[in-house]
Every structure is written in C-alpha cells, then in structure tokens.
Short mmCIF file of C-alpha atoms in Angstrom, two decimals:
data_model
loop_
_atom_site.label_atom_id
_atom_site.label_comp_id
_atom_site.label_asym_id
_atom_site.label_seq_id
_atom_site.Cartn_x
_atom_site.Cartn_y
_atom_site.Cartn_z
CA UNK A 1 125.31 100.99 86.04
CA UNK A 2 123.90 101.66 82.62
CA UNK A 3 120.07 102.07 82.55
CA UNK A 4 118.29 102.36 79.22
CA UNK A 5 114.84 104.15 79.48
CA UNK A 6 112.61 103.29 76.47
CA UNK A 7 109.73 105.59 75.85
CA UNK A 8 111.65 108.53 77.66
CA UNK A 9 109.46 111.41 76.41
CA UNK A 10 106.22 110.07 77.64
CA UNK A 11 104.56 110.71 80.93
CA UNK A 12 106.21 107.83 82.79
CA UNK A 13 109.60 107.71 80.91
CA UNK A 14 110.24 111.58 81.41
CA UNK A 15 109.29 111.05 85.12
CA UNK A 16 111.61 108.18 85.52
CA UNK A 17 114.39 109.85 83.75
CA UNK A 18 114.08 112.88 85.84
CA UNK A 19 114.24 110.69 89.00
CA UNK A 20 117.20 108.47 87.96
CA UNK A 21 119.55 111.29 86.52
CA UNK A 22 119.70 112.64 90.12
CA UNK A 23 121.77 109.46 91.07
CA UNK A 24 125.22 109.96 89.73
CA UNK A 25 126.14 106.23 89.93
CA UNK A 26 123.73 105.70 86.95
CA UNK A 27 124.59 106.14 83.33
CA UNK A 28 121.09 106.86 81.82
CA UNK A 29 120.31 106.74 78.12
CA UNK A 30 117.02 108.36 77.33
CA UNK A 31 115.78 106.62 74.25
CA UNK A 32 113.05 108.24 72.09
CA UNK A 33 111.63 107.90 68.46
CA UNK A 34 114.45 110.28 67.25
CA UNK A 35 117.15 107.48 68.00
CA UNK A 36 115.23 104.33 67.59
CA UNK A 37 112.19 103.03 66.02
CA UNK A 38 110.95 100.34 68.42
CA UNK A 39 108.62 99.10 65.57
CA UNK A 40 111.90 98.10 63.76
CA UNK A 41 113.62 95.04 65.00
CA UNK A 42 116.84 96.09 63.40
CA UNK A 43 117.00 99.59 65.12
CA UNK A 44 116.05 98.03 68.34
CA UNK A 45 118.78 95.51 68.25
CA UNK A 46 121.21 98.19 67.14
CA UNK A 47 120.32 100.28 70.34
CA UNK A 48 120.77 97.26 72.62
CA UNK A 49 124.04 96.27 70.97
CA UNK A 50 125.48 99.92 71.14
CA UNK A 51 124.43 100.78 74.68
CA UNK A 52 124.62 97.15 76.22
CA UNK A 53 122.40 98.18 79.31
CA UNK A 54 122.50 96.51 82.72
CA UNK A 55 118.86 97.59 83.21
CA UNK A 56 116.15 98.41 80.63
CA UNK A 57 113.04 100.19 81.79
CA UNK A 58 110.45 99.72 79.24
CA UNK A 59 108.04 102.73 79.22
CA UNK A 60 107.26 102.69 75.75
CA UNK A 61 103.73 102.02 74.74
CA UNK A 62 100.71 103.47 73.01
CA UNK A 63 98.23 104.36 75.66
CA UNK A 64 94.96 106.22 75.97
CA UNK A 65 91.66 106.43 77.56
CA UNK A 66 88.63 104.23 77.33
CA UNK A 67 87.35 105.73 74.12
CA UNK A 68 90.71 105.55 72.33
CA UNK A 69 91.14 101.98 73.70
CA UNK A 70 87.69 101.12 72.20
CA UNK A 71 88.02 102.98 68.80
CA UNK A 72 91.57 102.07 67.84
CA UNK A 73 91.43 98.38 68.96
CA UNK A 74 93.67 97.19 66.27
CA UNK A 75 96.27 99.89 66.69
CA UNK A 76 96.36 99.35 70.50
CA UNK A 77 97.10 95.67 70.11
CA UNK A 78 99.32 95.64 67.11
CA UNK A 79 101.60 98.63 68.16
CA UNK A 80 102.05 97.51 71.72
CA UNK A 81 102.83 93.77 70.54
CA UNK A 82 105.41 95.08 67.96
CA UNK A 83 107.15 97.12 70.57
CA UNK A 84 107.31 94.33 73.34
CA UNK A 85 108.30 91.67 70.86
CA UNK A 86 111.22 93.77 69.43
CA UNK A 87 112.39 94.57 73.05
CA UNK A 88 112.24 91.10 74.27
CA UNK A 89 113.93 89.57 71.11
CA UNK A 90 116.60 92.20 71.43
CA UNK A 91 117.36 91.72 74.98
CA UNK A 92 117.59 87.72 74.68
CA UNK A 93 121.35 87.88 73.92
CA UNK A 94 121.89 89.93 77.13
CA UNK A 95 121.02 87.34 79.97
CA UNK A 96 122.53 89.60 82.59
CA UNK A 97 120.35 92.63 81.57
CA UNK A 98 117.37 93.07 83.99
CA UNK A 99 114.25 94.17 82.48
CA UNK A 100 111.69 96.32 84.20
CA UNK A 101 108.48 96.04 82.23
CA UNK A 102 105.67 98.61 82.84
CA UNK A 103 102.08 97.42 82.43
CA UNK A 104 98.71 98.44 83.50
CA UNK A 105 95.98 97.47 86.06
CA UNK A 106 93.79 96.54 83.11
CA UNK A 107 95.56 93.34 82.57
CA UNK A 108 93.16 91.98 85.44
CA UNK A 109 90.01 90.42 84.90
CA UNK A 110 86.83 92.59 85.00
CA UNK A 111 85.31 90.57 87.91
CA UNK A 112 88.50 90.17 89.81
CA UNK A 113 88.02 90.33 93.72
CA UNK A 114 88.72 93.84 95.08
CA UNK A 115 91.33 94.91 96.23
CA UNK A 116 92.88 93.15 93.08
CA UNK A 117 95.97 90.98 94.07
CA UNK A 118 98.56 89.67 91.69
CA UNK A 119 97.21 86.35 91.91
CA UNK A 120 94.16 87.45 89.96
CA UNK A 121 96.15 87.32 86.70
CA UNK A 122 94.41 85.39 83.99
CA UNK A 123 91.55 84.20 86.27
CA UNK A 124 88.79 85.52 84.02
CA UNK A 125 87.60 87.57 81.11
CA UNK A 126 89.10 91.03 80.42
CA UNK A 127 86.99 94.41 80.60
CA UNK A 128 85.71 94.53 76.87
CA UNK A 129 86.55 98.22 76.01
CA UNK A 130 90.37 97.89 76.43
CA UNK A 131 91.03 94.17 75.94
CA UNK A 132 93.27 94.60 73.03
CA UNK A 133 95.72 96.78 74.98
CA UNK A 134 95.33 94.54 78.01
CA UNK A 135 96.14 91.47 75.86
CA UNK A 136 99.29 93.08 74.42
CA UNK A 137 100.58 93.80 78.12
CA UNK A 138 99.72 90.30 79.25
CA UNK A 139 101.79 89.03 76.38
CA UNK A 140 104.58 91.18 77.47
CA UNK A 141 104.46 89.50 80.85
CA UNK A 142 104.31 85.92 79.31
CA UNK A 143 107.50 86.70 76.94
CA UNK A 144 109.24 88.25 80.06
CA UNK A 145 108.51 85.04 81.97
CA UNK A 146 109.57 82.91 78.89
CA UNK A 147 113.21 84.73 78.52
CA UNK A 148 113.51 84.35 82.20
CA UNK A 149 113.15 80.59 82.41
CA UNK A 150 115.23 80.04 79.22
CA UNK A 151 117.94 82.58 79.12
CA UNK A 152 118.14 83.61 82.90
CA UNK A 153 116.92 87.25 82.68
CA UNK A 154 115.64 89.03 85.71
CA UNK A 155 112.23 90.52 84.66
CA UNK A 156 110.19 92.85 86.91
CA UNK A 157 106.67 93.52 85.72
CA UNK A 158 105.18 96.46 87.48
CA UNK A 159 101.41 97.08 87.19
CA UNK A 160 100.52 100.63 88.39
CA UNK A 161 97.04 101.88 89.02
CA UNK A 162 95.56 104.91 87.06
CA UNK A 163 98.52 107.34 86.54
CA UNK A 164 98.36 110.94 86.25
CA UNK A 165 100.78 113.95 86.21
CA UNK A 166 103.03 116.14 84.04
CA UNK A 167 103.36 115.15 80.23
CA UNK A 168 100.06 113.16 80.34
CA UNK A 169 97.85 113.33 77.27
CA UNK A 170 95.32 116.06 77.72
CA UNK A 171 93.26 115.09 74.49
CA UNK A 172 89.61 115.19 74.98
CA UNK A 173 89.08 111.98 73.05
CA UNK A 174 92.27 109.92 73.76
CA UNK A 175 93.08 110.83 77.62
CA UNK A 176 92.41 109.18 80.89
CA UNK A 177 89.89 110.58 83.33
CA UNK A 178 92.21 113.09 85.20
CA UNK A 179 93.81 114.88 82.24
CA UNK A 180 90.44 114.65 80.53
CA UNK A 181 88.67 116.40 83.46
CA UNK A 182 91.54 119.01 83.77
CA UNK A 183 91.53 120.08 79.92
CA UNK A 184 87.49 120.03 79.75
CA UNK A 185 87.00 122.01 82.94
CA UNK A 186 89.52 124.53 82.11
CA UNK A 187 88.09 125.09 78.78
CA UNK A 188 84.45 125.58 80.58
CA UNK A 189 86.21 127.91 82.82
CA UNK A 190 87.74 130.12 80.12
CA UNK A 191 84.61 129.96 78.04
CA UNK A 192 82.63 131.06 81.23
CA UNK A 193 80.23 128.11 81.02
CA UNK A 194 77.45 127.74 83.39
CA UNK A 195 77.61 124.11 83.80
CA UNK A 196 80.14 121.30 83.50
CA UNK A 197 78.68 117.82 82.83
CA UNK A 198 80.18 114.51 84.07
CA UNK A 199 79.11 111.00 82.97
CA UNK A 200 77.50 108.89 85.66
CA UNK A 201 76.54 109.28 89.05
CA UNK A 202 80.01 109.95 90.37
CA UNK A 203 79.72 107.15 92.77
CA UNK A 204 82.27 104.55 91.41
CA UNK A 205 85.56 104.46 93.38
CA UNK A 206 88.81 104.68 91.62
CA UNK A 207 92.61 104.76 92.82
CA UNK A 208 95.09 107.08 91.31
CA UNK A 209 98.96 107.36 91.46
CA UNK A 210 100.96 110.40 90.71
CA UNK A 211 103.65 109.58 88.07
CA UNK A 212 106.54 110.52 90.17
CA UNK A 213 105.60 107.96 92.89
CA UNK A 214 105.80 105.34 90.19
CA UNK A 215 109.27 106.50 89.21
CA UNK A 216 110.37 106.44 92.89
CA UNK A 217 109.10 102.83 92.88
CA UNK A 218 111.14 102.06 89.86
CA UNK A 219 114.10 103.46 91.53
CA UNK A 220 113.42 101.60 94.65
CA UNK A 221 113.54 98.24 92.69
CA UNK A 222 116.93 99.20 91.14
CA UNK A 223 118.51 100.37 94.41
CA UNK A 224 117.44 97.42 96.34
CA UNK A 225 117.92 94.76 93.55
CA UNK A 226 114.27 93.56 94.08
CA UNK A 227 113.39 90.06 93.11
CA UNK A 228 111.89 89.39 89.76
CA UNK A 229 108.12 89.02 89.53
CA UNK A 230 104.81 90.79 89.16
CA UNK A 231 104.11 93.71 91.54
CA UNK A 232 101.13 95.94 91.72
CA UNK A 233 102.07 99.60 92.28
CA UNK A 234 99.27 101.77 93.83
CA UNK A 235 98.34 104.66 96.22
CA UNK A 236 96.15 102.43 98.36
CA UNK A 237 93.64 105.43 98.38
CA UNK A 238 90.33 105.25 97.01
CA UNK A 239 88.06 108.24 95.92
CA UNK A 240 84.74 108.58 94.26
CA UNK A 241 84.64 110.07 90.87
CA UNK A 242 82.43 112.88 92.70
CA UNK A 243 85.15 113.44 95.12
CA UNK A 244 87.83 113.66 92.25
CA UNK A 245 85.65 116.07 90.45
CA UNK A 246 85.53 118.19 93.37
CA UNK A 247 89.31 118.00 93.91
CA UNK A 248 89.87 118.97 90.11
CA UNK A 249 87.63 121.93 90.62
CA UNK A 250 89.43 123.11 93.72
CA UNK A 251 92.54 123.36 91.50
CA UNK A 252 91.04 124.75 88.16
CA UNK A 253 88.50 126.96 90.12
CA UNK A 254 85.61 126.59 87.63
CA UNK A 255 82.71 128.76 88.89
CA UNK A 256 79.80 127.22 87.25
CA UNK A 257 77.47 124.19 88.39
CA UNK A 258 78.83 120.72 88.00
CA UNK A 259 76.15 118.09 86.76
CA UNK A 260 76.32 114.45 87.01
CA UNK A 261 74.23 112.77 84.16
CA UNK A 262 73.07 109.57 85.82
CA UNK A 263 71.75 108.39 82.35
CA UNK A 264 75.31 107.74 81.31
CA UNK A 265 77.08 104.55 82.27
CA UNK A 266 79.18 104.44 85.63
CA UNK A 267 81.38 101.53 84.47
CA UNK A 268 83.26 99.43 87.04
CA UNK A 269 81.89 100.22 90.47
CA UNK A 270 85.24 99.94 92.29
CA UNK A 271 88.77 99.34 91.17
CA UNK A 272 91.59 99.09 93.69
CA UNK A 273 94.83 97.25 93.57
CA UNK A 274 96.38 95.13 96.39
CA UNK A 275 99.81 96.69 96.34
CA UNK A 276 100.84 94.89 99.73
CA UNK A 277 103.31 92.68 98.10
CA UNK A 278 105.50 95.79 96.90
CA UNK A 279 104.81 98.07 99.90
CA UNK A 280 105.99 95.15 102.31
CA UNK A 281 109.49 95.64 100.69
CA UNK A 282 109.73 99.08 102.20
CA UNK A 283 108.24 101.35 99.37
CA UNK A 284 105.45 103.81 99.96
CA UNK A 285 103.83 106.72 97.66
CA UNK A 286 104.44 110.11 98.93
CA UNK A 287 102.39 112.47 96.79
CA UNK A 288 98.79 113.26 97.90
CA UNK A 289 96.13 113.48 95.16
CA UNK A 290 95.44 117.24 95.73
CA UNK A 291 99.34 118.11 95.46
CA UNK A 292 99.76 115.78 92.40
CA UNK A 293 96.57 117.47 90.78
CA UNK A 294 97.85 120.88 91.53
CA UNK A 295 101.36 120.17 89.95
CA UNK A 296 99.64 118.54 87.03
CA UNK A 297 97.57 121.49 86.36
CA UNK A 298 100.31 123.98 86.55
CA UNK A 299 102.17 122.05 84.11
CA UNK A 300 99.22 121.86 81.81
CA UNK A 301 98.94 125.68 81.97
CA UNK A 302 102.40 126.19 81.05
CA UNK A 303 102.76 123.55 78.37
CA UNK A 304 99.52 122.85 76.70
CA UNK A 305 97.30 126.04 77.00
#
C-alpha cells in the first residue's frame, strides 16, 4: 500500500511517518516543501501523478495558537484554503485513493454542548479569534464530502483535540498552550526568575492529546479500513489549566512562584470532545499527560534550546 504523508516535517506529519514506517507492508512517501509546493496546483498534481498513492494523509497546514490566529487572520484562511483546494483538485482523478484529512476541534461552534459530538458541526457561530482557520478546515471537510459523493472517494475527517509533542512550535507568540508554557517556564528557570505568570484564574478545563496517540489513531484507520466520516480524536481526560501548569512545572522544575493573573481572560470555561464514535471502534490513547510532557520537554532541550 502506497501512503503519501503531506506535511511530513511538522509535528503531526513527522509522528505519523515514524509510526507508519514501522509497518513493512506500507510504502511511505514523506512529502515536504522541498519536493512539492502545495500552494502550486501544478506541483501538487505532479506529486499525485508521480506517486499515485492508495492513501493520502493531509497533515499540511499553517497552524498556531490563539494570538497567531487572531493577528494573522488573512494568512491562516488563505494559506490553508490554498493547500486544501490543491489537494482536493489533484485527488479527483484518483477515485480509489483514500483521503485522511486532519482538522481541529476549533471547527465546532463556540457554544456547542460539552462534550462536543460530531453532530455539533455547523450548528452555531465559531469562536471569533480563530474563525478564519476554522473556516478553512470546515471548507476542507465540505470539499471532501463533495468528491466523495461525486467521484466515490473514501474520505475520513479526523478532528483531534489540543495536540502537543516533539516537533511542536515553541515560539512564544505563535505556539499553543503546552509548548508556550514549556518555553516560557524554561526561560524563567534559566534566568532564575522569582515568579512565573499565567493568564487567567487557572480554572478552565482543557483536553490534550499526545501527538503519537493521534498517529496511532491514523494507523488504526488504515489497518482496519475504517468507514469514511467525521471522527473526533481525544484523550477523554480533562485537566484544569492550573493542574496543567503544575504538571509542566514538575517536568521543567522551575523553582519560583507561579502567579495566576485573574484580571486576564480565561477564555472558554470548558472544551472536551466526545470521541466515543471513534473509541467504540477499538482504538484508545495510551500516553499519559505527564509522560507526554516529559518526552516533549526532553525533545525541546535537545532540539530547541
């Protein structure tokens, strides 16, 4: 089976590639910007024509945290739309090719009932700060549905909860919460700071998934020929931001005082996916939050610091 991994150098793509390469029955092509510019329809079509994959895993995207999403709204919607449009157009001539499209839990409405089920899709307004990115991901789902109905493709849309792990983006202004906490707390430790400040009360509840667990979910869909559809992929474990900060501190070992600035916004009080549709098929996450944080911090020390 020929498997094409798009965005293979990113956090998700690199994890998926590592996982799938352990299976000798799979022929993996790890596509990067060096071989294909996914902003170019011509180059994207050439990649598909040359490799002719049985399975395409779309892990290519422009991603970032709330600040980056809010400040680069135009880039987030245009870049992600370009990538997905070129992939969908290129795959139309290969109706036997299965597409595994990776999205984000931000596709769901701000006021969706928690835990958030797949049925909440398109049932309300999006969270304003990352709505351009969410809209691009929603468009990818709709395009996948279109080629499925018109050309017969099998399309699986996997919507993971908040991901973290090796190869994450640890930039202070563009990162998600876990890599942001790790990088800031490590710097505070190295600089012998007396205090480490966290926005909000620390009371909001969040769900996190170690990236290798998402990779195992993708491998599971291939090995078991899972039916097309929309599937949430989560850990089903909620933690408060305060508990998360404590866990990060246990790994980083910052010695100062941690301050929660309750004059700053908390954001959504609770965000948990209902992943029962997928877990009922036989998959489950295996990496605990603490173990995942430890591996992530070790990777950060060896590759970023």
